[in-house]
Short mmCIF file of C-alpha atoms in Angstrom, two decimals:
data_model
loop_
_atom_site.label_atom_id
_atom_site.label_comp_id
_atom_site.label_asym_id
_atom_site.label_seq_id
_atom_site.Cartn_x
_atom_site.Cartn_y
_atom_site.Cartn_z
CA MET A 87 20.51 -68.36 -2.91
CA ASN A 88 21.07 -71.12 -0.30
CA VAL A 89 19.15 -69.13 2.30
CA ILE A 90 16.24 -68.57 -0.09
CA LEU A 91 16.20 -72.25 -1.02
CA SER A 92 16.19 -73.25 2.64
CA ILE A 93 13.30 -70.89 3.33
CA LEU A 94 11.32 -72.40 0.47
CA VAL A 95 12.03 -75.94 1.73
CA VAL A 96 10.99 -75.07 5.26
CA ALA A 97 7.86 -73.33 4.02
CA GLY A 98 6.95 -76.37 1.97
CA LEU A 99 7.42 -78.63 4.95
CA LEU A 100 5.42 -76.38 7.22
CA PHE A 101 2.47 -76.06 4.89
CA GLY A 102 2.64 -79.35 3.08
CA GLY A 103 4.25 -81.73 5.52
CA GLY A 104 4.26 -80.02 8.88
CA ALA A 105 2.71 -83.01 10.60
CA THR A 106 5.49 -85.24 9.30
CA VAL A 107 8.19 -82.87 10.50
CA GLN A 108 6.56 -82.65 13.92
CA ALA A 109 6.26 -86.43 14.17
CA ALA A 110 9.93 -86.82 13.24
CA GLN A 111 11.04 -84.86 16.32
CA ASP A 112 10.29 -87.85 18.55
CA ASP A 113 12.00 -90.45 16.36
CA LEU A 114 15.04 -92.38 17.55
CA PRO A 115 18.04 -93.42 15.42
CA ASN A 116 16.46 -96.82 14.75
CA GLU A 117 13.24 -95.25 13.39
CA PRO A 118 12.51 -94.15 9.81
CA LEU A 119 12.02 -90.38 10.34
CA TYR A 120 15.22 -89.83 12.33
CA GLY A 121 17.08 -88.54 9.26
CA LEU A 122 14.39 -85.91 8.75
CA LYS A 123 14.70 -84.93 12.41
CA THR A 124 18.44 -84.29 12.24
CA TRP A 125 18.09 -82.48 8.91
CA THR A 126 15.55 -80.01 10.30
CA GLU A 127 17.82 -79.46 13.33
CA ASP A 128 20.76 -78.54 11.13
CA LEU A 129 18.52 -76.32 9.00
CA SER A 130 17.15 -74.47 12.00
CA LEU A 131 20.68 -73.47 12.94
CA GLN A 132 20.87 -71.35 9.78
CA PHE A 133 17.99 -69.14 10.97
CA ARG A 134 19.74 -67.98 14.13
CA ASN A 135 20.69 -64.33 13.95
CA ASN A 136 23.94 -64.27 15.92
CA GLN A 137 26.60 -66.48 17.39
CA GLU A 138 25.12 -66.56 20.89
CA GLU A 139 21.79 -67.84 19.58
CA LYS A 140 23.61 -70.43 17.51
CA VAL A 141 25.53 -71.63 20.57
CA GLU A 142 22.25 -71.94 22.46
CA ARG A 143 20.69 -73.90 19.60
CA LEU A 144 23.71 -76.22 19.35
CA MET A 145 23.51 -77.02 23.06
CA GLU A 146 19.79 -77.78 22.66
CA MET A 147 20.68 -80.20 19.90
CA ALA A 148 23.35 -81.76 22.15
CA GLN A 149 20.71 -82.24 24.83
CA ASN A 150 18.52 -83.99 22.26
CA ARG A 151 21.31 -86.51 21.65
CA VAL A 152 21.62 -87.19 25.39
CA GLN A 153 17.88 -87.77 25.64
CA GLU A 154 18.06 -90.16 22.69
CA MET A 155 20.74 -92.17 24.48
CA LYS A 156 18.55 -92.32 27.58
CA ARG A 157 15.46 -93.49 25.68
CA LEU A 158 17.41 -96.13 23.77
CA THR A 159 18.89 -97.48 27.01
CA GLU A 160 15.50 -97.63 28.70
CA ALA A 161 14.14 -99.52 25.68
CA GLY A 162 17.03 -101.99 25.80
CA GLU A 163 18.25 -100.87 22.37
CA PRO A 164 21.92 -100.32 21.46
CA ILE A 165 23.12 -96.75 21.08
CA PRO A 166 24.52 -96.11 17.58
CA ASP A 167 27.90 -94.42 17.51
CA GLN A 168 26.50 -91.73 15.22
CA VAL A 169 24.56 -90.34 18.19
CA ARG A 170 27.74 -89.86 20.20
CA GLN A 171 29.49 -88.40 17.16
CA ARG A 172 26.73 -85.85 16.56
CA LEU A 173 26.76 -84.90 20.27
CA GLU A 174 30.49 -84.27 20.11
CA GLN A 175 30.05 -82.33 16.86
CA HIS A 176 27.41 -80.03 18.38
CA ILE A 177 29.65 -79.16 21.34
CA GLN A 178 32.70 -78.62 19.14
CA GLN A 179 30.76 -76.22 16.90
CA ALA A 180 29.59 -74.30 19.95
CA LEU A 181 33.15 -73.99 21.25
CA GLN A 182 34.39 -72.74 17.90
CA LEU A 183 31.68 -70.08 17.81
CA CYS A 184 32.63 -69.00 21.31
CA ALA A 185 36.26 -68.60 20.28
CA ASP A 186 35.28 -65.89 17.75
CA MET A 187 33.29 -63.80 20.25
CA ASP A 188 34.35 -60.65 22.04
CA ASP A 189 34.96 -60.83 25.78
CA PRO A 190 31.48 -59.90 27.06
CA SER A 191 29.75 -62.27 24.65
CA LEU A 192 32.30 -64.98 25.38
CA GLU A 193 31.65 -64.67 29.12
CA ARG A 194 27.91 -65.12 28.65
CA ALA A 195 28.33 -68.00 26.21
CA LEU A 196 30.78 -69.87 28.42
CA LEU A 197 28.45 -69.58 31.43
CA GLN A 198 25.67 -71.02 29.30
CA LEU A 199 27.95 -73.80 28.06
CA ARG A 200 28.99 -74.67 31.59
CA ASP A 201 25.40 -75.01 32.79
CA ARG A 202 24.44 -77.14 29.81
CA LEU A 203 27.47 -79.40 30.07
CA GLN A 204 26.95 -79.91 33.80
CA GLU A 205 23.34 -80.89 33.16
CA GLN A 206 24.33 -83.31 30.43
CA ASP A 207 27.06 -84.79 32.62
CA ARG A 208 24.50 -85.49 35.39
CA ASP A 209 22.20 -87.11 32.85
CA MET A 210 25.00 -89.35 31.60
CA GLU A 211 25.91 -90.29 35.18
CA GLN A 212 22.35 -91.44 35.82
CA LEU A 213 22.41 -93.28 32.52
CA GLN A 214 25.60 -95.11 33.52
CA LEU A 215 24.09 -96.17 36.85
CA GLN A 216 21.00 -97.42 35.06
CA THR A 217 23.08 -99.39 32.57
CA GLN A 218 25.18 -100.94 35.35
CA GLU A 219 22.00 -102.03 37.14
CA GLN A 220 20.74 -103.60 33.92
CA LEU A 221 24.06 -105.41 33.56
CA ARG A 222 23.82 -106.84 37.09
CA THR A 223 20.27 -107.94 36.40
CA GLN A 224 21.37 -109.67 33.20
CA GLU A 225 24.21 -111.44 35.04
CA GLN A 226 21.79 -112.69 37.70
CA LEU A 227 19.39 -113.80 34.99
CA GLN A 228 22.21 -115.62 33.23
CA LEU A 229 23.11 -117.47 36.44
CA GLN A 230 19.48 -118.46 36.91
CA ILE A 231 19.34 -119.73 33.34
CA GLN A 232 22.50 -121.78 33.89
CA GLU A 233 21.04 -123.32 37.05
CA GLN A 234 17.82 -124.16 35.21
CA LEU A 235 19.78 -125.76 32.39
CA LYS A 236 21.77 -127.83 34.89
CA LEU A 237 18.58 -128.99 36.60
CA GLN A 238 17.00 -129.89 33.27
CA THR A 239 20.10 -131.84 32.22
CA GLN A 240 20.13 -133.82 35.49
CA THR A 241 16.43 -134.58 35.16
CA ARG A 242 16.78 -135.77 31.59
CA THR A 243 19.74 -137.98 32.51
CA MET A 244 17.68 -139.58 35.29
CA LEU A 245 14.77 -140.19 32.90
CA GLN A 246 17.03 -141.77 30.29
CA GLU A 247 18.58 -144.11 32.86
CA ARG A 248 15.18 -145.14 34.16
CA LEU A 249 14.02 -145.74 30.60
CA ARG A 250 17.05 -147.94 29.98
CA LEU A 251 16.27 -149.91 33.14
CA VAL A 252 12.69 -150.48 32.02
CA GLU A 253 13.75 -151.55 28.52
CA GLU A 254 16.28 -153.99 29.94
CA GLY A 255 13.66 -155.22 32.40
CA LEU A 256 11.42 -156.15 29.52
CA GLN A 257 14.16 -158.47 28.34
CA ASN A 258 15.18 -159.79 31.76
CA HIS A 259 12.61 -159.63 34.56
CA GLU A 260 14.93 -161.04 37.22
CA MET A 261 17.61 -158.50 36.45
CA PHE A 262 15.00 -155.76 36.75
CA ARG A 263 13.91 -156.96 40.19
CA ASN A 264 17.51 -157.15 41.40
CA GLN A 265 18.32 -153.69 40.12
CA VAL A 266 15.29 -152.10 41.78
CA GLN A 267 15.64 -154.01 45.05
CA ASN A 268 19.35 -153.20 45.30
CA GLY A 269 18.69 -149.49 44.96
CA PHE A 270 19.33 -148.62 41.34
CA GLN A 271 21.01 -145.25 40.94
CA TYR A 272 21.20 -143.47 37.62
CA GLY A 273 24.66 -142.88 36.33
CA GLN A 274 26.38 -145.72 38.20
CA ASP A 275 25.69 -148.83 40.28
CA ASP A 276 26.88 -149.25 43.82
CA GLU A 277 30.23 -150.99 44.07
CA VAL A 278 31.87 -152.60 47.07
CA THR A 279 35.36 -151.22 47.56
CA PRO A 280 37.80 -153.66 49.23
CA PRO A 281 39.88 -152.35 52.12
CA VAL A 282 43.12 -150.73 51.02
CA GLN A 283 46.28 -151.57 52.99
CA ASP A 284 49.15 -149.13 52.88
CA GLY A 285 52.84 -149.67 53.56
CA ASN A 286 52.39 -149.18 57.30
CA GLY A 287 50.02 -152.10 57.61
CA GLU A 288 46.94 -149.92 57.91
CA GLN A 289 43.64 -150.76 56.26
CA ASN A 290 41.48 -147.79 55.31
CA GLY A 291 43.28 -145.69 57.89
CA GLN A 292 42.99 -148.30 60.73
CA PRO A 293 46.06 -150.13 62.13
CA ALA A 294 46.26 -153.80 61.24
CA VAL A 295 46.56 -156.44 63.98
CA VAL A 296 50.04 -158.01 63.98
CA PRO A 297 50.49 -161.44 65.70
CA GLY A 298 53.00 -161.66 68.52
CA GLY A 299 56.53 -162.97 67.82
CA PRO A 300 59.49 -164.07 69.89
CA ASN A 301 60.74 -161.99 72.79
CA THR A 302 63.87 -160.19 71.65
CA ASP A 303 64.74 -158.88 75.10
CA PRO A 304 67.77 -160.93 76.25
CA GLY A 305 67.05 -159.95 79.84
CA GLY A 306 63.66 -161.64 79.84
CA THR A 307 62.28 -165.05 79.10
CA ASN A 308 63.05 -166.35 75.64
CA VAL A 309 59.98 -167.73 73.97
CA ASP A 310 60.54 -170.77 71.80
CA PRO A 311 59.67 -169.65 68.26
CA GLY A 312 59.39 -173.26 67.16
CA SER A 313 56.44 -174.09 69.36
CA GLY A 314 54.71 -170.71 69.38
CA THR A 315 53.18 -171.66 72.79
CA GLY A 316 54.94 -169.01 74.81
CA GLU A 317 56.56 -171.58 77.22
CA PRO A 318 59.83 -170.49 78.88
CA ASN A 319 63.15 -171.96 77.86
CA PRO A 320 64.05 -174.70 80.38
CA ASP A 321 67.70 -173.64 80.34
CA PRO A 322 67.86 -169.93 81.19
CA GLY A 323 71.59 -169.89 80.51
CA SER A 324 71.11 -170.87 76.93
CA ASN A 325 69.60 -168.39 74.47
CA SER A 326 69.61 -170.75 71.47
CA ASN A 327 69.54 -174.43 70.46
CA GLU A 328 71.04 -176.46 67.71
CA ASN A 329 68.01 -177.46 65.71
CA GLY A 330 65.06 -175.55 67.16
CA THR A 331 63.85 -178.61 69.18
CA GLY A 332 64.21 -177.01 72.58
CA GLU A 333 67.22 -179.12 73.70
CA PRO A 334 69.73 -177.31 75.94
CA ASN A 335 73.07 -176.27 74.54
CA PRO A 336 75.78 -178.52 75.98
CA ASP A 337 78.22 -175.62 75.98
CA PRO A 338 76.73 -172.84 78.12
CA GLY A 339 79.40 -170.46 76.97
CA ASN A 340 78.37 -170.88 73.40
CA THR A 341 75.57 -168.48 72.57
CA SER A 342 75.12 -169.45 68.96
CA ASN A 343 73.92 -172.52 67.10
CA ASP A 344 75.57 -174.55 64.41
CA ASN A 345 73.55 -173.20 61.54
CA GLY A 346 74.11 -169.51 62.43
CA SER A 347 70.41 -168.84 63.09
CA GLY A 348 70.83 -167.78 66.74
CA GLY A 349 71.40 -164.32 68.17
CA SER A 350 74.52 -162.96 69.82
CA GLY A 351 73.45 -164.24 73.25
CA LYS A 352 75.22 -161.46 75.12
CA PRO A 353 73.66 -160.87 78.55
#
């Protein structure tokens, strides 16, 4: 009864809607006649006379799914998971049919399956390479879009700062002249940074000049720190004085002063 009903349905489609059935064969999963396409594929399987013919028809249907994936990728459309599921279903049905065959039929069917699967694997490899190329192109396009957005943002910031300068200039003409003449820069004004002196007496990385002090070498000429003129001590035997006035020490053996400010005086 099911076979007779299927024959009647097919006959009605052929004579009453054959053009529609034919048009449906090119539809993709995102198009309205795709359901009719898959239904006629499943129905055609019932009209195969033996298992080998059914295996051949199932592998043709599997190839249709691979071609649908390729066309969807080329069109930039997502591949529905139902396409992959139907592809897997077709191959599984073919394998199950092969398992019920005798040895000679099984040998022929497996050779046919191998050729078909190798062809489909090559198609999927090309499809992967194509998709990877599309992905690289999209990444490059995304970088270009980001650069364009950055440039647009910088340009708009500059325009807003210039607009602010003009609006303020309408309120204060002198300020406007000073800003323009001093090289107005959007985002910030020029600032003078004072030299920074670190703990080593360097300013901005340059050594600072340190004024000369007293000679601390007891073997040389002692410079009077009180005068700062660099004149030699009139009494070479004395290395210190009592009050910093330059008077000689009455006791040459004494190398210190009364207030404890002198050095050790050892030769």
